[in-house]
Amino acid sequence: MFDLSSISLSLNAIISIIWLIVLFAILVSEKMEKAIASWLIAWILILLQVFYDPSWAESSSQIASIYIYHNLDIFAFIIWMMIISWIAKDSWVFKYIALVIVKKVKWSPIKLFFILSYLAFFLTIFISNIPTIIIMAPIVILIAKKLKLNVMPYIIWIITFANLGWAVTPISDPTTYYQAKTLGFSFFEVLTNTWLIMFVVSIISAIYLYIIFRKDINQKVDLKKLELVVPKNYIRNRSMLFESIFVLSVVILLIIFKEYILEYFWLKLDNWTVTLFGAFLLILITKRSVSKILKKKVDYATLFFFAWLFVVVWALEYNWVIEKLAEELIVITNWSKSLLLLMFTMWSSILSVFIDNVPYNIAMVSTLESFKSSWVIVWSAWTALAWWLNSCTSIWWAGSPIGSACNVIALWQAEKSKVFINFLKYLMIWVPLVLINSFVAYLILYFRYMI
């Protein structure tokens, strides 16, 4: 039996856990704006000195600031993609793409369900989930509104499949890249060990979501009026349309081929650099006002929410909460490889509802590294756990509206279009699917590595 009393946690660790739960309760209640809630809890943790270490910093706030500083590339990446996507949206490029798609599938909601879901899945494999969400969210919102369908299922579909796609290759997400680099896995090792899991899980997710939203998917639309719609008539600014498509294409291609650019041209590009270039180029060629763009097109509330959420969750890592829980699982499973894998899988599935993916991944990669270096578990079990972390992270963090950056951005895009998705309702839809998919991933890993 899992006995929390057997885990030696510091006072700061206990304080960090309590205030994380408080933050989650506030977010579920929706009684306070998300950015203000995370800001308040982060300030309380800093005030309570949970980060204080006199050996290398003068105050708790300095250490928290250092952590935010080390994640500035993530925030900058989101800002540049916001700018690119909103300038592109002003040209109505997304509306044009949306109308072309729906015309091709003859305005069928069920065909749109599968096409948009797997489009998000495959885009994520190559360009990462954040750009996928920023590109796809306006498209699915416009399609749903044009067909007079419920927008919520479409948003949940692309969140689901954008999260699933990020485990397939090391370039799909910064956390996947970090895992592969730190644990020593190549591009093709990640691809060959995760594609089957994610493909099977995607099918299960499609079936589950179809059952949940079958009324919305099978809803009839007025084809007589819709067939008269001509996509090209919805182009507001033709020159801006082509400029937006050009810049988006350049950004996507650079993100896909950045590893090859490094190998053959010795030029190291990251997502931050690529999107910074794309935003600059699009502002330049469309002659937009930088001050207006920064004022109107960047959602600073979302960025503040991310920053302070990272601080709140990092308090767990800083005080060794996640590592101690992981090590305790080793003990209570009595070194059983299969039981250890199952416990890790299901425990992390539940924990992921509360914890953002970036700090959690950093902590778990460190834990796996310590297991490997100290030989506390046999090689086959360690390998299974490594692929478990790589595969299951993409399953878990669609389970909560705050589970990953792409979730928050997708819901932000929806709110900008006057579509609001209840926090608790989201959890009720997704938590069962997280548990189902986690168990399926466990079975695949078990039969592949444990037998």
Short mmCIF file of C-alpha atoms in Angstrom, two decimals:
data_model
loop_
_atom_site.label_atom_id
_atom_site.label_comp_id
_atom_site.label_asym_id
_atom_site.label_seq_id
_atom_site.Cartn_x
_atom_site.Cartn_y
_atom_site.Cartn_z
CA MET A 1 0.00 0.00 0.00
CA PHE A 2 1.23 3.50 -0.83
CA ASP A 3 2.02 5.21 2.47
CA LEU A 4 2.72 8.92 2.17
CA SER A 5 3.83 9.00 5.80
CA SER A 6 6.89 6.96 4.84
CA ILE A 7 8.15 9.73 2.54
CA SER A 8 10.37 12.24 4.25
CA LEU A 9 9.25 15.63 2.97
CA SER A 10 10.52 18.98 4.16
CA LEU A 11 8.21 21.68 5.48
CA ASN A 12 8.75 23.65 2.26
CA ALA A 13 7.76 20.59 0.21
CA ILE A 14 4.53 20.19 2.16
CA ILE A 15 3.78 23.91 1.79
CA SER A 16 4.38 23.65 -1.98
CA ILE A 17 1.95 20.73 -2.29
CA ILE A 18 -0.76 22.47 -0.27
CA TRP A 19 -0.60 25.69 -2.30
CA LEU A 20 -0.58 23.82 -5.61
CA ILE A 21 -3.82 22.12 -4.55
CA VAL A 22 -5.23 25.52 -3.55
CA LEU A 23 -4.36 26.91 -7.00
CA PHE A 24 -6.01 23.97 -8.71
CA ALA A 25 -9.16 24.43 -6.60
CA ILE A 26 -9.32 28.11 -7.58
CA LEU A 27 -8.93 27.24 -11.26
CA VAL A 28 -11.67 24.60 -11.08
CA SER A 29 -14.03 26.99 -9.30
CA GLU A 30 -13.38 29.67 -11.98
CA LYS A 31 -14.01 32.32 -9.31
CA MET A 32 -10.78 34.14 -10.14
CA GLU A 33 -8.98 34.90 -13.40
CA LYS A 34 -6.29 32.28 -14.12
CA ALA A 35 -3.42 34.75 -14.38
CA ILE A 36 -4.32 36.42 -11.07
CA ALA A 37 -4.69 33.05 -9.32
CA SER A 38 -1.26 31.75 -10.40
CA TRP A 39 0.27 35.15 -9.66
CA LEU A 40 -1.17 35.14 -6.12
CA ILE A 41 -0.08 31.58 -5.27
CA ALA A 42 3.42 32.14 -6.70
CA TRP A 43 3.76 35.29 -4.58
CA ILE A 44 2.65 33.39 -1.45
CA LEU A 45 5.22 30.64 -2.09
CA ILE A 46 7.98 33.20 -2.61
CA LEU A 47 6.88 35.05 0.53
CA LEU A 48 6.99 31.77 2.50
CA GLN A 49 10.60 31.28 1.32
CA VAL A 50 10.06 27.82 -0.23
CA PHE A 51 12.87 28.56 -2.72
CA TYR A 52 15.30 30.04 -0.24
CA ASP A 53 18.87 28.73 -0.39
CA PRO A 54 21.43 30.95 1.39
CA SER A 55 24.33 29.14 -0.30
CA TRP A 56 23.69 30.67 -3.74
CA ALA A 57 20.97 33.32 -3.56
CA GLU A 58 19.98 36.15 -1.26
CA SER A 59 16.22 35.56 -1.42
CA SER A 60 13.49 33.15 -2.48
CA SER A 61 12.37 35.59 -5.20
CA GLN A 62 15.83 35.53 -6.83
CA ILE A 63 15.68 31.74 -7.29
CA ALA A 64 12.13 31.93 -8.67
CA SER A 65 13.25 34.66 -11.08
CA ILE A 66 16.15 32.48 -12.26
CA TYR A 67 13.71 29.70 -13.14
CA ILE A 68 11.52 32.10 -15.15
CA TYR A 69 14.67 33.39 -16.86
CA HIS A 70 15.64 29.86 -17.94
CA ASN A 71 12.20 29.46 -19.57
CA LEU A 72 12.13 32.82 -21.37
CA ASP A 73 12.65 31.05 -24.70
CA ILE A 74 9.27 29.31 -24.25
CA PHE A 75 7.49 32.61 -23.57
CA ALA A 76 9.23 34.36 -26.47
CA PHE A 77 8.34 31.48 -28.80
CA ILE A 78 4.67 31.83 -27.84
CA ILE A 79 4.77 35.62 -28.35
CA TRP A 80 6.24 35.37 -31.85
CA MET A 81 3.76 32.68 -32.88
CA MET A 82 0.89 34.79 -31.53
CA ILE A 83 2.05 37.71 -33.69
CA ILE A 84 2.42 35.55 -36.81
CA SER A 85 -0.94 33.86 -36.35
CA TRP A 86 -2.88 37.06 -35.66
CA ILE A 87 -1.40 38.96 -38.63
CA ALA A 88 -2.23 35.93 -40.77
CA LYS A 89 -5.74 35.89 -39.32
CA ASP A 90 -6.25 39.54 -40.34
CA SER A 91 -5.73 38.46 -43.95
CA TRP A 92 -8.45 35.83 -43.47
CA VAL A 93 -6.01 33.11 -44.54
CA PHE A 94 -7.40 30.80 -41.85
CA LYS A 95 -10.96 31.42 -42.98
CA TYR A 96 -9.95 30.67 -46.56
CA ILE A 97 -8.22 27.40 -45.54
CA ALA A 98 -11.20 26.44 -43.36
CA LEU A 99 -13.69 26.97 -46.19
CA VAL A 100 -11.53 25.03 -48.65
CA ILE A 101 -11.41 22.09 -46.22
CA VAL A 102 -15.15 22.01 -45.59
CA LYS A 103 -15.89 22.30 -49.31
CA LYS A 104 -13.62 19.32 -50.00
CA VAL A 105 -15.45 17.13 -47.47
CA LYS A 106 -18.85 18.41 -48.65
CA TRP A 107 -19.64 20.08 -45.32
CA SER A 108 -19.75 16.74 -43.45
CA PRO A 109 -19.12 17.18 -39.68
CA ILE A 110 -18.04 13.54 -39.24
CA LYS A 111 -15.46 13.79 -42.04
CA LEU A 112 -14.22 17.05 -40.54
CA PHE A 113 -13.82 15.31 -37.20
CA PHE A 114 -11.32 12.79 -38.57
CA ILE A 115 -9.55 15.10 -41.03
CA LEU A 116 -8.97 17.93 -38.53
CA SER A 117 -7.96 15.53 -35.75
CA TYR A 118 -5.30 13.73 -37.74
CA LEU A 119 -4.19 16.94 -39.44
CA ALA A 120 -3.38 18.28 -35.95
CA PHE A 121 -1.69 14.96 -35.11
CA PHE A 122 0.63 14.96 -38.13
CA LEU A 123 1.36 18.69 -38.00
CA THR A 124 2.52 18.29 -34.39
CA ILE A 125 4.94 15.54 -35.38
CA PHE A 126 6.80 17.96 -37.64
CA ILE A 127 6.33 21.48 -36.28
CA SER A 128 5.55 21.02 -32.54
CA ASN A 129 2.22 21.35 -30.80
CA ILE A 130 2.22 25.08 -30.02
CA PRO A 131 2.45 26.25 -33.66
CA THR A 132 -0.04 23.52 -34.59
CA ILE A 133 -2.56 24.84 -32.08
CA ILE A 134 -2.01 28.46 -33.09
CA ILE A 135 -2.58 27.53 -36.75
CA MET A 136 -5.39 25.00 -36.24
CA ALA A 137 -7.50 26.67 -33.53
CA PRO A 138 -8.71 29.59 -35.69
CA ILE A 139 -9.46 27.16 -38.52
CA VAL A 140 -11.63 24.79 -36.46
CA ILE A 141 -13.42 27.67 -34.71
CA LEU A 142 -14.29 29.25 -38.06
CA ILE A 143 -15.44 25.91 -39.49
CA ALA A 144 -17.65 25.16 -36.49
CA LYS A 145 -19.20 28.62 -36.53
CA LYS A 146 -19.77 28.51 -40.28
CA LEU A 147 -21.55 25.17 -39.96
CA LYS A 148 -23.36 26.44 -36.83
CA LEU A 149 -21.94 23.56 -34.77
CA ASN A 150 -20.86 23.43 -31.14
CA VAL A 151 -17.27 24.73 -31.07
CA MET A 152 -16.21 22.94 -27.88
CA PRO A 153 -15.83 19.42 -29.38
CA TYR A 154 -13.63 20.77 -32.17
CA ILE A 155 -11.33 22.55 -29.72
CA ILE A 156 -11.06 19.44 -27.56
CA TRP A 157 -10.28 17.30 -30.63
CA ILE A 158 -7.34 19.40 -31.74
CA ILE A 159 -6.01 19.67 -28.16
CA THR A 160 -6.19 15.89 -27.88
CA PHE A 161 -4.45 15.08 -31.14
CA ALA A 162 -1.90 17.90 -30.91
CA ASN A 163 -0.83 16.47 -27.54
CA LEU A 164 -0.71 12.91 -28.88
CA GLY A 165 1.50 13.87 -31.81
CA TRP A 166 4.29 15.35 -29.73
CA ALA A 167 5.77 12.02 -28.56
CA VAL A 168 6.44 10.61 -32.02
CA THR A 169 9.66 12.53 -32.78
CA PRO A 170 12.14 14.58 -30.71
CA ILE A 171 11.21 17.74 -32.65
CA SER A 172 7.51 17.50 -31.80
CA ASP A 173 7.81 19.33 -28.49
CA PRO A 174 10.55 20.95 -26.36
CA THR A 175 9.96 18.41 -23.56
CA THR A 176 10.29 15.47 -25.97
CA TYR A 177 13.51 16.99 -27.30
CA TYR A 178 14.79 17.44 -23.73
CA GLN A 179 13.97 13.84 -22.85
CA ALA A 180 15.70 12.41 -25.93
CA LYS A 181 18.79 14.59 -25.56
CA THR A 182 19.24 13.96 -21.84
CA LEU A 183 18.54 10.22 -21.91
CA GLY A 184 20.60 9.70 -25.06
CA PHE A 185 17.99 8.68 -27.66
CA SER A 186 18.33 9.45 -31.37
CA PHE A 187 15.59 10.73 -33.68
CA PHE A 188 14.89 7.28 -35.11
CA GLU A 189 15.00 5.57 -31.70
CA VAL A 190 12.22 7.87 -30.52
CA LEU A 191 10.25 7.38 -33.73
CA THR A 192 10.48 3.56 -33.81
CA ASN A 193 9.66 3.14 -30.12
CA THR A 194 6.71 5.53 -29.88
CA TRP A 195 4.84 5.62 -33.19
CA LEU A 196 2.89 2.41 -32.55
CA ILE A 197 1.80 3.51 -29.07
CA MET A 198 0.65 6.91 -30.25
CA PHE A 199 -1.11 5.51 -33.33
CA VAL A 200 -3.09 3.00 -31.25
CA VAL A 201 -3.90 5.62 -28.63
CA SER A 202 -5.04 8.07 -31.33
CA ILE A 203 -7.55 5.50 -32.62
CA ILE A 204 -8.88 4.91 -29.10
CA SER A 205 -9.13 8.67 -28.55
CA ALA A 206 -11.02 9.15 -31.83
CA ILE A 207 -13.52 6.43 -30.89
CA TYR A 208 -13.95 7.80 -27.36
CA LEU A 209 -14.45 11.40 -28.52
CA TYR A 210 -16.82 10.28 -31.25
CA ILE A 211 -18.98 8.52 -28.64
CA ILE A 212 -18.89 11.55 -26.32
CA PHE A 213 -19.73 14.07 -29.06
CA ARG A 214 -21.70 11.89 -31.49
CA LYS A 215 -24.70 14.26 -31.39
CA ASP A 216 -22.53 17.17 -32.48
CA ILE A 217 -20.73 15.10 -35.12
CA ASN A 218 -23.94 13.75 -36.62
CA GLN A 219 -25.70 17.11 -36.60
CA LYS A 220 -27.29 18.06 -39.92
CA VAL A 221 -26.26 21.23 -41.72
CA ASP A 222 -28.10 23.34 -44.29
CA LEU A 223 -26.28 22.30 -47.47
CA LYS A 224 -28.35 24.51 -49.79
CA LYS A 225 -27.01 27.71 -48.25
CA LEU A 226 -23.50 26.37 -47.66
CA GLU A 227 -22.94 25.14 -51.21
CA LEU A 228 -23.24 28.74 -52.38
CA VAL A 229 -20.17 29.72 -50.34
CA VAL A 230 -17.09 30.41 -52.48
CA PRO A 231 -13.83 30.42 -50.43
CA LYS A 232 -11.98 32.95 -52.60
CA ASN A 233 -14.74 35.51 -51.99
CA TYR A 234 -13.72 35.56 -48.32
CA ILE A 235 -10.19 36.80 -48.99
CA ARG A 236 -10.03 40.23 -47.37
CA ASN A 237 -6.52 41.20 -48.50
CA ARG A 238 -5.06 39.08 -51.29
CA SER A 239 -1.49 40.35 -51.01
CA MET A 240 -1.49 39.89 -47.23
CA LEU A 241 -2.95 36.41 -47.73
CA PHE A 242 -0.02 35.30 -49.88
CA GLU A 243 2.49 37.05 -47.63
CA SER A 244 1.06 35.24 -44.60
CA ILE A 245 1.11 31.86 -46.35
CA PHE A 246 4.71 32.48 -47.45
CA VAL A 247 5.95 33.39 -43.96
CA LEU A 248 4.04 30.54 -42.29
CA SER A 249 5.52 28.11 -44.81
CA VAL A 250 9.05 29.40 -44.20
CA VAL A 251 8.63 29.13 -40.43
CA ILE A 252 7.24 25.59 -40.64
CA LEU A 253 9.99 24.42 -43.01
CA LEU A 254 12.74 25.89 -40.83
CA ILE A 255 11.29 24.19 -37.74
CA ILE A 256 11.10 20.85 -39.56
CA PHE A 257 14.60 20.99 -41.06
CA LYS A 258 16.51 22.83 -38.31
CA GLU A 259 18.44 19.66 -37.37
CA TYR A 260 19.60 19.20 -40.97
CA ILE A 261 20.55 22.90 -41.17
CA LEU A 262 22.74 22.40 -38.12
CA GLU A 263 24.30 19.23 -39.55
CA TYR A 264 25.10 20.57 -43.03
CA PHE A 265 25.45 24.34 -42.53
CA TRP A 266 26.60 24.49 -38.86
CA LEU A 267 23.83 26.98 -38.13
CA LYS A 268 21.97 26.21 -34.92
CA LEU A 269 18.32 27.26 -35.00
CA ASP A 270 15.72 26.81 -32.31
CA ASN A 271 11.97 27.49 -32.35
CA TRP A 272 12.49 30.84 -30.63
CA THR A 273 14.92 32.05 -33.32
CA VAL A 274 12.78 30.78 -36.20
CA THR A 275 9.54 32.35 -34.97
CA LEU A 276 11.32 35.61 -34.11
CA PHE A 277 12.49 35.76 -37.72
CA GLY A 278 9.00 34.91 -38.98
CA ALA A 279 7.32 37.59 -36.85
CA PHE A 280 9.87 40.22 -37.90
CA LEU A 281 9.54 39.30 -41.59
CA LEU A 282 5.74 39.34 -41.55
CA ILE A 283 5.58 42.71 -39.73
CA LEU A 284 8.10 44.11 -42.21
CA ILE A 285 6.44 42.99 -45.44
CA THR A 286 2.89 43.76 -44.27
CA LYS A 287 3.98 47.18 -42.93
CA ARG A 288 2.22 46.70 -39.61
CA SER A 289 2.74 48.93 -36.58
CA VAL A 290 4.90 47.14 -34.00
CA SER A 291 3.32 49.03 -31.09
CA LYS A 292 -0.20 48.11 -32.23
CA ILE A 293 0.81 44.49 -32.79
CA LEU A 294 2.33 44.18 -29.31
CA LYS A 295 -0.64 45.96 -27.76
CA LYS A 296 -3.49 44.14 -29.52
CA LYS A 297 -2.16 40.77 -30.71
CA VAL A 298 -0.21 39.45 -27.72
CA ASP A 299 -2.17 37.95 -24.83
CA TYR A 300 -0.06 39.00 -21.86
CA ALA A 301 -2.51 37.47 -19.40
CA THR A 302 -1.75 34.00 -20.80
CA LEU A 303 2.00 34.65 -20.60
CA PHE A 304 1.74 35.83 -16.99
CA PHE A 305 -0.34 32.76 -16.17
CA PHE A 306 2.37 30.51 -17.64
CA ALA A 307 5.19 32.28 -15.85
CA TRP A 308 3.65 32.06 -12.40
CA LEU A 309 2.27 28.56 -12.97
CA PHE A 310 5.82 27.41 -13.75
CA VAL A 311 6.98 28.93 -10.46
CA VAL A 312 4.22 27.20 -8.48
CA VAL A 313 4.95 23.80 -10.01
CA TRP A 314 8.71 24.25 -9.86
CA ALA A 315 8.37 24.54 -6.09
CA LEU A 316 7.69 20.77 -6.10
CA GLU A 317 10.80 20.03 -8.13
CA TYR A 318 12.96 22.42 -6.12
CA ASN A 319 11.93 20.71 -2.89
CA TRP A 320 12.42 17.17 -4.31
CA VAL A 321 8.75 16.17 -4.06
CA ILE A 322 8.49 14.39 -7.43
CA GLU A 323 11.82 12.56 -7.08
CA LYS A 324 10.91 11.29 -3.61
CA LEU A 325 7.52 10.06 -4.77
CA ALA A 326 9.18 8.26 -7.69
CA GLU A 327 11.77 6.63 -5.44
CA GLU A 328 9.06 5.58 -2.99
CA LEU A 329 7.25 3.81 -5.84
CA ILE A 330 10.41 1.77 -6.43
CA VAL A 331 10.29 0.60 -2.82
CA ILE A 332 6.59 -0.18 -2.52
CA THR A 333 6.57 -2.18 -5.77
CA ASN A 334 9.25 -4.43 -4.27
CA TRP A 335 11.38 -4.05 -7.43
CA SER A 336 8.71 -5.67 -9.61
CA LYS A 337 9.30 -4.39 -13.17
CA SER A 338 5.73 -4.78 -14.38
CA LEU A 339 4.16 -3.37 -11.21
CA LEU A 340 6.64 -0.50 -11.20
CA LEU A 341 5.73 0.43 -14.76
CA LEU A 342 2.00 0.21 -13.99
CA MET A 343 2.34 2.34 -10.84
CA PHE A 344 4.41 4.95 -12.63
CA THR A 345 1.91 5.08 -15.48
CA MET A 346 -1.29 5.41 -13.47
CA TRP A 347 0.20 7.62 -10.76
CA SER A 348 1.57 10.05 -13.31
CA SER A 349 -1.74 10.05 -15.18
CA ILE A 350 -3.47 11.38 -12.09
CA LEU A 351 -0.63 13.73 -11.12
CA SER A 352 -0.56 15.26 -14.61
CA VAL A 353 -3.98 16.81 -14.02
CA PHE A 354 -2.37 19.06 -11.40
CA ILE A 355 1.13 19.66 -12.80
CA ASP A 356 2.29 21.41 -15.97
CA ASN A 357 4.36 19.25 -18.32
CA VAL A 358 7.63 21.22 -18.46
CA PRO A 359 8.65 21.16 -14.76
CA TYR A 360 7.33 17.60 -14.36
CA ASN A 361 9.39 16.32 -17.30
CA ILE A 362 12.56 17.96 -16.01
CA ALA A 363 12.05 16.30 -12.64
CA MET A 364 11.23 12.85 -14.06
CA VAL A 365 14.15 12.86 -16.50
CA SER A 366 16.44 13.62 -13.55
CA THR A 367 14.86 10.74 -11.64
CA LEU A 368 15.40 8.29 -14.52
CA GLU A 369 18.99 9.46 -14.86
CA SER A 370 19.60 8.74 -11.18
CA PHE A 371 18.03 5.28 -11.57
CA LYS A 372 20.32 4.55 -14.52
CA SER A 373 23.51 5.78 -12.89
CA SER A 374 22.89 3.97 -9.59
CA TRP A 375 21.59 0.74 -11.23
CA VAL A 376 18.66 0.64 -8.80
CA ILE A 377 16.57 -1.05 -11.50
CA VAL A 378 17.53 -3.45 -14.28
CA TRP A 379 18.16 -2.17 -17.81
CA SER A 380 14.94 -3.52 -19.39
CA ALA A 381 12.83 -1.83 -16.72
CA TRP A 382 14.75 1.43 -17.12
CA THR A 383 14.25 1.32 -20.91
CA ALA A 384 10.52 0.72 -20.49
CA LEU A 385 10.29 3.63 -18.03
CA ALA A 386 12.18 5.88 -20.44
CA TRP A 387 9.75 5.13 -23.27
CA TRP A 388 6.88 5.34 -20.82
CA LEU A 389 7.93 8.91 -19.98
CA ASN A 390 8.30 9.81 -23.66
CA SER A 391 4.96 8.31 -24.74
CA CYS A 392 2.72 8.93 -21.79
CA THR A 393 3.56 12.59 -21.30
CA SER A 394 1.71 13.31 -24.53
CA ILE A 395 -1.28 11.35 -23.23
CA TRP A 396 -1.42 12.89 -19.78
CA TRP A 397 -1.17 16.59 -20.46
CA ALA A 398 -4.24 16.88 -22.59
CA GLY A 399 -6.12 15.84 -19.44
CA SER A 400 -6.25 19.29 -17.89
CA PRO A 401 -6.81 22.79 -19.30
CA ILE A 402 -3.51 23.79 -17.67
CA GLY A 403 -1.62 20.57 -18.48
CA SER A 404 0.45 22.02 -21.31
CA ALA A 405 1.07 25.25 -23.18
CA CYS A 406 -0.94 24.18 -26.20
CA ASN A 407 -4.01 23.50 -24.02
CA VAL A 408 -3.93 27.00 -22.56
CA ILE A 409 -3.34 28.60 -25.97
CA ALA A 410 -6.18 26.64 -27.61
CA LEU A 411 -8.60 27.69 -24.88
CA TRP A 412 -7.31 31.27 -25.13
CA GLN A 413 -8.03 31.21 -28.87
CA ALA A 414 -11.52 29.91 -28.11
CA GLU A 415 -12.15 32.66 -25.54
CA LYS A 416 -11.04 35.28 -28.05
CA SER A 417 -13.85 33.99 -30.27
CA LYS A 418 -16.37 34.14 -27.39
CA VAL A 419 -16.29 30.38 -26.80
CA PHE A 420 -15.84 29.41 -23.15
CA ILE A 421 -15.11 25.87 -21.97
CA ASN A 422 -15.81 25.05 -18.33
CA PHE A 423 -12.75 23.80 -16.43
CA LEU A 424 -14.61 21.06 -14.56
CA LYS A 425 -16.49 19.88 -17.65
CA TYR A 426 -13.18 19.58 -19.49
CA LEU A 427 -11.82 17.38 -16.70
CA MET A 428 -14.92 15.16 -16.72
CA ILE A 429 -14.46 14.52 -20.44
CA TRP A 430 -10.74 13.99 -20.45
CA VAL A 431 -9.68 12.30 -17.18
CA PRO A 432 -11.34 8.94 -18.10
CA LEU A 433 -9.60 9.02 -21.49
CA VAL A 434 -6.25 9.74 -19.83
CA LEU A 435 -6.62 6.64 -17.66
CA ILE A 436 -7.74 4.46 -20.59
CA ASN A 437 -4.89 5.62 -22.86
CA SER A 438 -2.34 5.27 -20.07
CA PHE A 439 -3.36 1.67 -19.46
CA VAL A 440 -3.18 0.88 -23.19
CA ALA A 441 0.31 2.42 -23.34
CA TYR A 442 1.28 0.32 -20.32
CA LEU A 443 0.12 -2.88 -22.04
CA ILE A 444 2.10 -2.10 -25.20
CA LEU A 445 5.23 -1.28 -23.21
CA TYR A 446 4.77 -4.34 -21.00
CA PHE A 447 4.55 -6.82 -23.89
CA ARG A 448 7.40 -5.12 -25.74
CA TYR A 449 9.94 -4.67 -22.93
CA MET A 450 8.92 -6.71 -19.90
CA ILE A 451 8.37 -10.17 -21.39
#
